[in-house]
RNA sequence: GCGGGUGUAGCUCAGUUGGUUAGAGCGCCAGAUUGUGAUUCUGGAUGUCGUCGGUUCGAAUCCGAUCACUCGCCCCA
């Protein structure tokens, strides 16, 4: 039995669920292209180094969540846990750094080895947008605006809230981090076990702790916005002015800290209360040092990723696909003619399903089940008269229509 | 990785203090109707009670382990 189950944290996407995924991806692709993001794709696995260094050795993703293995050639490879690092590698591999700005849209599966929950899987799917080569806050604004537009066209923008923060430039972040470490070291006794660990790995994370003791300690912690240097403050103001100008509502969340090491300046998340513990539906920010860290030129970038499963859980039932026409041969003599008729209609752009077997009642029943709009009955009588019987499956009305010019008579069912 | 909850038919679920042939609704199949579905009526099949082991004369029911799902923590999309 266990062998017949999908591996933990993976799932089959049966047609109903797949339709929801498709609606998410197709909406995102359409909107992203309106903003000038071109779709691209990278391999599903890369050399482990591509992810390990930029994401950060101490992050959970690298230290315990990567699907890493040695292939038959002895290479260390990893199933990608996120999209950005692979896209940056592709930019460098293909010498695209000369062509900035680069604007990419991406969608596909990601892999993280962690305990599954609602909205969290070991194989999950993301849509992703990256804008590389623009150092100005307008890039951040455009990226966030594209995200908001996608959520809006999916009909769920009103169920989310945009949280915004800045991590400052590298200098600001380094100095603030040192201040925080000093402060927390003076209050070690009051910190939770998790936060003592965070103090070593990612002290900014302590600010977002849900532990009561930590919350009390955080009340007295140095506040980040007081330690922003002028350049970082000016940048953040620019992002806010841009969002204000577009009428995009946001809430400043000083405790919003992105997990991956490469983020600078802008950090943001669209969050919802409707998904339990996995409230983040779309998250991203600016990563000005990333490409240099990977061995390329100094080149700024900003982007986001959104979880398709999480978005799919929020959207309303997607519209049904085109209702098919059922072509039903009556008796063996008309089977070949029915096949030809189906092909002819498909060539003309109709969605057509054939009745496969059984008597007419059985085939009509099946036509009903696949939600066919009309059935075309083709028996010896019709063959003789070079016509088909068109039966409306919603109303039960039927009439005989000549084969010649049938496409025009059926136009409204295309 | 840590803690809580739940596993009975394809689906949603009932199943008494441990008791003999484990049930309902929906869905599925067949017939009423061999050229007319969706409605109606009649009949039918659902199953390793998640799995393995233990206690017992007897286990869906009690105990243990394990697997899966689920909720929370960690972290993230």
mmCIF file of C-alpha atoms in Angstrom, chain A residues 132-316:
data_model
loop_
_atom_site.group_PDB
_atom_site.id
_atom_site.type_symbol
_atom_site.label_atom_id
_atom_site.label_comp_id
_atom_site.label_asym_id
_atom_site.label_seq_id
_atom_site.Cartn_x
_atom_site.Cartn_y
_atom_site.Cartn_z
ATOM 1 C CA UNK A 132 17.707 42.724 -12.806
ATOM 2 C CA UNK A 133 19.924 45.714 -13.506
ATOM 3 C CA UNK A 134 17.949 48.660 -12.117
ATOM 4 C CA UNK A 135 19.198 50.239 -8.880
ATOM 5 C CA UNK A 136 16.328 52.710 -8.514
ATOM 6 C CA UNK A 137 13.275 52.199 -6.305
ATOM 7 C CA UNK A 138 11.043 52.409 -9.383
ATOM 8 C CA UNK A 139 12.072 48.822 -10.085
ATOM 9 C CA UNK A 140 10.818 47.699 -6.666
ATOM 10 C CA UNK A 141 7.582 49.592 -7.233
ATOM 11 C CA UNK A 142 7.028 48.014 -10.631
ATOM 12 C CA UNK A 143 7.725 44.525 -9.319
ATOM 13 C CA UNK A 144 5.324 44.955 -6.406
ATOM 14 C CA UNK A 145 2.721 46.528 -8.698
ATOM 15 C CA UNK A 146 2.894 43.539 -11.039
ATOM 16 C CA UNK A 147 2.357 41.232 -8.060
ATOM 17 C CA UNK A 148 -0.597 43.229 -6.818
ATOM 18 C CA UNK A 149 -2.104 43.253 -10.301
ATOM 19 C CA UNK A 150 -1.824 39.475 -10.565
ATOM 20 C CA UNK A 151 -3.501 39.007 -7.188
ATOM 21 C CA UNK A 152 -6.202 41.427 -8.262
ATOM 22 C CA UNK A 153 -6.880 39.600 -11.537
ATOM 23 C CA UNK A 154 -7.065 36.354 -9.576
ATOM 24 C CA UNK A 155 -9.735 38.035 -7.484
ATOM 25 C CA UNK A 156 -7.890 37.712 -4.177
ATOM 26 C CA UNK A 157 -6.091 41.015 -3.672
ATOM 27 C CA UNK A 158 -8.724 42.036 -1.112
ATOM 28 C CA UNK A 159 -7.997 38.921 0.914
ATOM 29 C CA UNK A 160 -4.342 39.841 1.274
ATOM 30 C CA UNK A 161 -2.411 42.598 2.933
ATOM 31 C CA UNK A 162 0.897 43.975 1.683
ATOM 32 C CA UNK A 163 3.532 44.192 4.393
ATOM 33 C CA UNK A 164 6.601 46.277 3.651
ATOM 34 C CA UNK A 165 9.952 46.762 5.308
ATOM 35 C CA UNK A 166 13.498 47.747 4.501
ATOM 36 C CA UNK A 167 16.628 45.898 5.469
ATOM 37 C CA UNK A 168 18.789 48.825 4.395
ATOM 38 C CA UNK A 169 21.964 48.569 2.380
ATOM 39 C CA UNK A 170 24.763 46.206 3.313
ATOM 40 C CA UNK A 171 26.433 48.726 5.598
ATOM 41 C CA UNK A 172 23.234 49.542 7.502
ATOM 42 C CA UNK A 173 22.365 45.918 7.870
ATOM 43 C CA UNK A 174 25.815 44.990 9.167
ATOM 44 C CA UNK A 175 25.858 47.758 11.790
ATOM 45 C CA UNK A 176 22.318 47.097 12.950
ATOM 46 C CA UNK A 177 22.980 43.412 13.212
ATOM 47 C CA UNK A 178 25.949 44.083 15.490
ATOM 48 C CA UNK A 179 23.773 46.321 17.712
ATOM 49 C CA UNK A 180 21.132 43.625 17.959
ATOM 50 C CA UNK A 181 23.606 40.903 18.828
ATOM 51 C CA UNK A 182 24.996 43.082 21.625
ATOM 52 C CA UNK A 183 21.527 43.776 22.958
ATOM 53 C CA UNK A 184 20.369 40.159 22.877
ATOM 54 C CA UNK A 185 23.577 38.943 24.451
ATOM 55 C CA UNK A 186 22.739 41.139 27.445
ATOM 56 C CA UNK A 187 19.335 39.412 27.683
ATOM 57 C CA UNK A 188 20.276 35.815 26.962
ATOM 58 C CA UNK A 189 18.580 34.520 30.093
ATOM 59 C CA UNK A 190 15.184 35.756 28.895
ATOM 60 C CA UNK A 191 15.444 34.391 25.356
ATOM 61 C CA UNK A 192 13.780 31.202 24.147
ATOM 62 C CA UNK A 193 15.801 28.223 23.022
ATOM 63 C CA UNK A 194 14.883 28.937 19.392
ATOM 64 C CA UNK A 195 16.037 32.516 19.699
ATOM 65 C CA UNK A 196 19.365 31.570 21.273
ATOM 66 C CA UNK A 197 19.936 29.525 18.141
ATOM 67 C CA UNK A 198 18.777 32.404 15.942
ATOM 68 C CA UNK A 199 21.264 34.646 17.718
ATOM 69 C CA UNK A 200 23.982 32.550 16.111
ATOM 70 C CA UNK A 201 22.371 32.095 12.703
ATOM 71 C CA UNK A 202 20.022 34.989 11.913
ATOM 72 C CA UNK A 203 19.570 37.436 14.798
ATOM 73 C CA UNK A 204 17.129 39.653 12.866
ATOM 74 C CA UNK A 205 14.710 36.746 13.018
ATOM 75 C CA UNK A 206 14.372 37.103 16.778
ATOM 76 C CA UNK A 207 12.402 40.295 16.150
ATOM 77 C CA UNK A 208 9.637 38.201 14.600
ATOM 78 C CA UNK A 209 9.479 35.558 17.358
ATOM 79 C CA UNK A 210 6.103 34.392 18.668
ATOM 80 C CA UNK A 211 7.541 33.402 22.059
ATOM 81 C CA UNK A 212 6.158 35.533 24.933
ATOM 82 C CA UNK A 213 9.529 35.942 26.617
ATOM 83 C CA UNK A 214 11.114 37.005 23.327
ATOM 84 C CA UNK A 215 8.343 39.519 22.711
ATOM 85 C CA UNK A 216 9.084 41.149 26.060
ATOM 86 C CA UNK A 217 12.792 41.350 25.225
ATOM 87 C CA UNK A 218 12.010 42.750 21.769
ATOM 88 C CA UNK A 219 10.116 45.661 23.287
ATOM 89 C CA UNK A 220 13.432 47.153 24.340
ATOM 90 C CA UNK A 221 15.465 46.149 21.293
ATOM 91 C CA UNK A 222 17.099 48.834 19.120
ATOM 92 C CA UNK A 223 14.720 49.932 16.383
ATOM 93 C CA UNK A 224 15.922 49.473 12.870
ATOM 94 C CA UNK A 225 14.467 52.608 11.326
ATOM 95 C CA UNK A 226 16.543 54.749 13.712
ATOM 96 C CA UNK A 227 19.724 53.244 12.332
ATOM 97 C CA UNK A 228 19.107 53.571 8.618
ATOM 98 C CA UNK A 229 21.786 55.599 6.845
ATOM 99 C CA UNK A 230 20.708 58.428 4.539
ATOM 100 C CA UNK A 231 20.999 56.433 1.345
ATOM 101 C CA UNK A 232 18.917 53.565 2.725
ATOM 102 C CA UNK A 233 16.294 55.926 4.065
ATOM 103 C CA UNK A 234 16.064 57.775 0.759
ATOM 104 C CA UNK A 235 15.662 54.489 -1.086
ATOM 105 C CA UNK A 236 12.856 53.298 1.180
ATOM 106 C CA UNK A 237 11.105 56.673 0.859
ATOM 107 C CA UNK A 238 11.309 56.296 -2.909
ATOM 108 C CA UNK A 239 9.613 52.902 -2.796
ATOM 109 C CA UNK A 240 6.874 54.239 -0.549
ATOM 110 C CA UNK A 241 6.263 57.293 -2.713
ATOM 111 C CA UNK A 242 5.939 55.054 -5.752
ATOM 112 C CA UNK A 243 3.434 52.751 -4.081
ATOM 113 C CA UNK A 244 1.487 55.760 -2.815
ATOM 114 C CA UNK A 245 1.385 57.220 -6.313
ATOM 115 C CA UNK A 246 -0.109 53.971 -7.617
ATOM 116 C CA UNK A 247 -2.597 53.735 -4.784
ATOM 117 C CA UNK A 248 -1.188 50.410 -3.592
ATOM 118 C CA UNK A 249 -1.973 50.039 0.099
ATOM 119 C CA UNK A 250 0.680 48.642 2.418
ATOM 120 C CA UNK A 251 1.488 48.324 6.075
ATOM 121 C CA UNK A 252 4.981 48.922 7.412
ATOM 122 C CA UNK A 253 6.053 45.856 9.359
ATOM 123 C CA UNK A 254 9.397 46.577 11.045
ATOM 124 C CA UNK A 255 9.705 42.923 12.014
ATOM 125 C CA UNK A 256 9.397 41.616 8.479
ATOM 126 C CA UNK A 257 12.704 39.868 7.855
ATOM 127 C CA UNK A 258 13.309 37.725 4.827
ATOM 128 C CA UNK A 259 15.075 34.473 5.450
ATOM 129 C CA UNK A 260 17.624 34.387 2.692
ATOM 130 C CA UNK A 261 21.002 36.029 3.123
ATOM 131 C CA UNK A 262 21.034 37.916 -0.146
ATOM 132 C CA UNK A 263 18.254 40.404 0.529
ATOM 133 C CA UNK A 264 18.919 44.142 0.914
ATOM 134 C CA UNK A 265 16.682 47.213 1.076
ATOM 135 C CA UNK A 266 13.091 46.361 0.211
ATOM 136 C CA UNK A 267 11.417 43.317 1.751
ATOM 137 C CA UNK A 268 7.720 42.648 1.272
ATOM 138 C CA UNK A 269 5.087 39.972 1.631
ATOM 139 C CA UNK A 270 1.482 39.686 0.597
ATOM 140 C CA UNK A 271 -0.096 37.803 3.508
ATOM 141 C CA UNK A 272 -3.532 36.326 4.138
ATOM 142 C CA UNK A 273 -5.295 35.089 7.229
ATOM 143 C CA UNK A 274 -7.148 32.415 5.312
ATOM 144 C CA UNK A 275 -4.421 29.759 5.133
ATOM 145 C CA UNK A 276 -3.570 29.008 8.738
ATOM 146 C CA UNK A 277 0.095 29.135 9.590
ATOM 147 C CA UNK A 278 1.187 29.561 5.978
ATOM 148 C CA UNK A 279 -0.005 33.127 5.558
ATOM 149 C CA UNK A 280 2.578 34.312 3.058
ATOM 150 C CA UNK A 281 1.195 34.058 -0.432
ATOM 151 C CA UNK A 282 3.808 36.124 -2.265
ATOM 152 C CA UNK A 283 7.135 37.291 -0.889
ATOM 153 C CA UNK A 284 10.213 39.009 -2.214
ATOM 154 C CA UNK A 285 12.565 41.918 -2.107
ATOM 155 C CA UNK A 286 15.765 43.455 -3.387
ATOM 156 C CA UNK A 287 18.995 41.481 -3.693
ATOM 157 C CA UNK A 288 21.658 43.928 -4.821
ATOM 158 C CA UNK A 289 24.654 41.835 -3.805
ATOM 159 C CA UNK A 290 23.558 38.496 -5.188
ATOM 160 C CA UNK A 291 25.027 38.474 -8.680
ATOM 161 C CA UNK A 292 28.380 39.715 -7.435
ATOM 162 C CA UNK A 293 28.320 37.065 -4.740
ATOM 163 C CA UNK A 294 27.876 34.477 -7.488
ATOM 164 C CA UNK A 295 30.951 35.723 -9.308
ATOM 165 C CA UNK A 296 29.361 38.204 -11.704
ATOM 166 C CA UNK A 297 29.552 41.975 -11.952
ATOM 167 C CA UNK A 298 27.951 44.212 -9.318
ATOM 168 C CA UNK A 299 24.375 44.219 -10.505
ATOM 169 C CA UNK A 300 21.229 45.035 -8.561
ATOM 170 C CA UNK A 301 18.013 43.043 -8.701
ATOM 171 C CA UNK A 302 14.555 42.794 -7.211
ATOM 172 C CA UNK A 303 11.856 40.127 -7.476
ATOM 173 C CA UNK A 304 9.312 37.951 -5.775
ATOM 174 C CA UNK A 305 8.043 34.399 -5.673
ATOM 175 C CA UNK A 306 4.491 33.242 -4.976
ATOM 176 C CA UNK A 307 3.219 29.798 -4.062
ATOM 177 C CA UNK A 308 0.857 28.409 -6.688
ATOM 178 C CA UNK A 309 -0.735 25.933 -4.244
ATOM 179 C CA UNK A 310 -1.451 28.738 -1.786
ATOM 180 C CA UNK A 311 -2.905 30.981 -4.482
ATOM 181 C CA UNK A 312 -4.933 28.078 -5.877
ATOM 182 C CA UNK A 313 -6.476 27.517 -2.441
ATOM 183 C CA UNK A 314 -7.649 31.117 -2.317
ATOM 184 C CA UNK A 315 -9.150 31.618 -5.765
ATOM 185 C CA UNK A 316 -12.763 30.953 -6.631
#
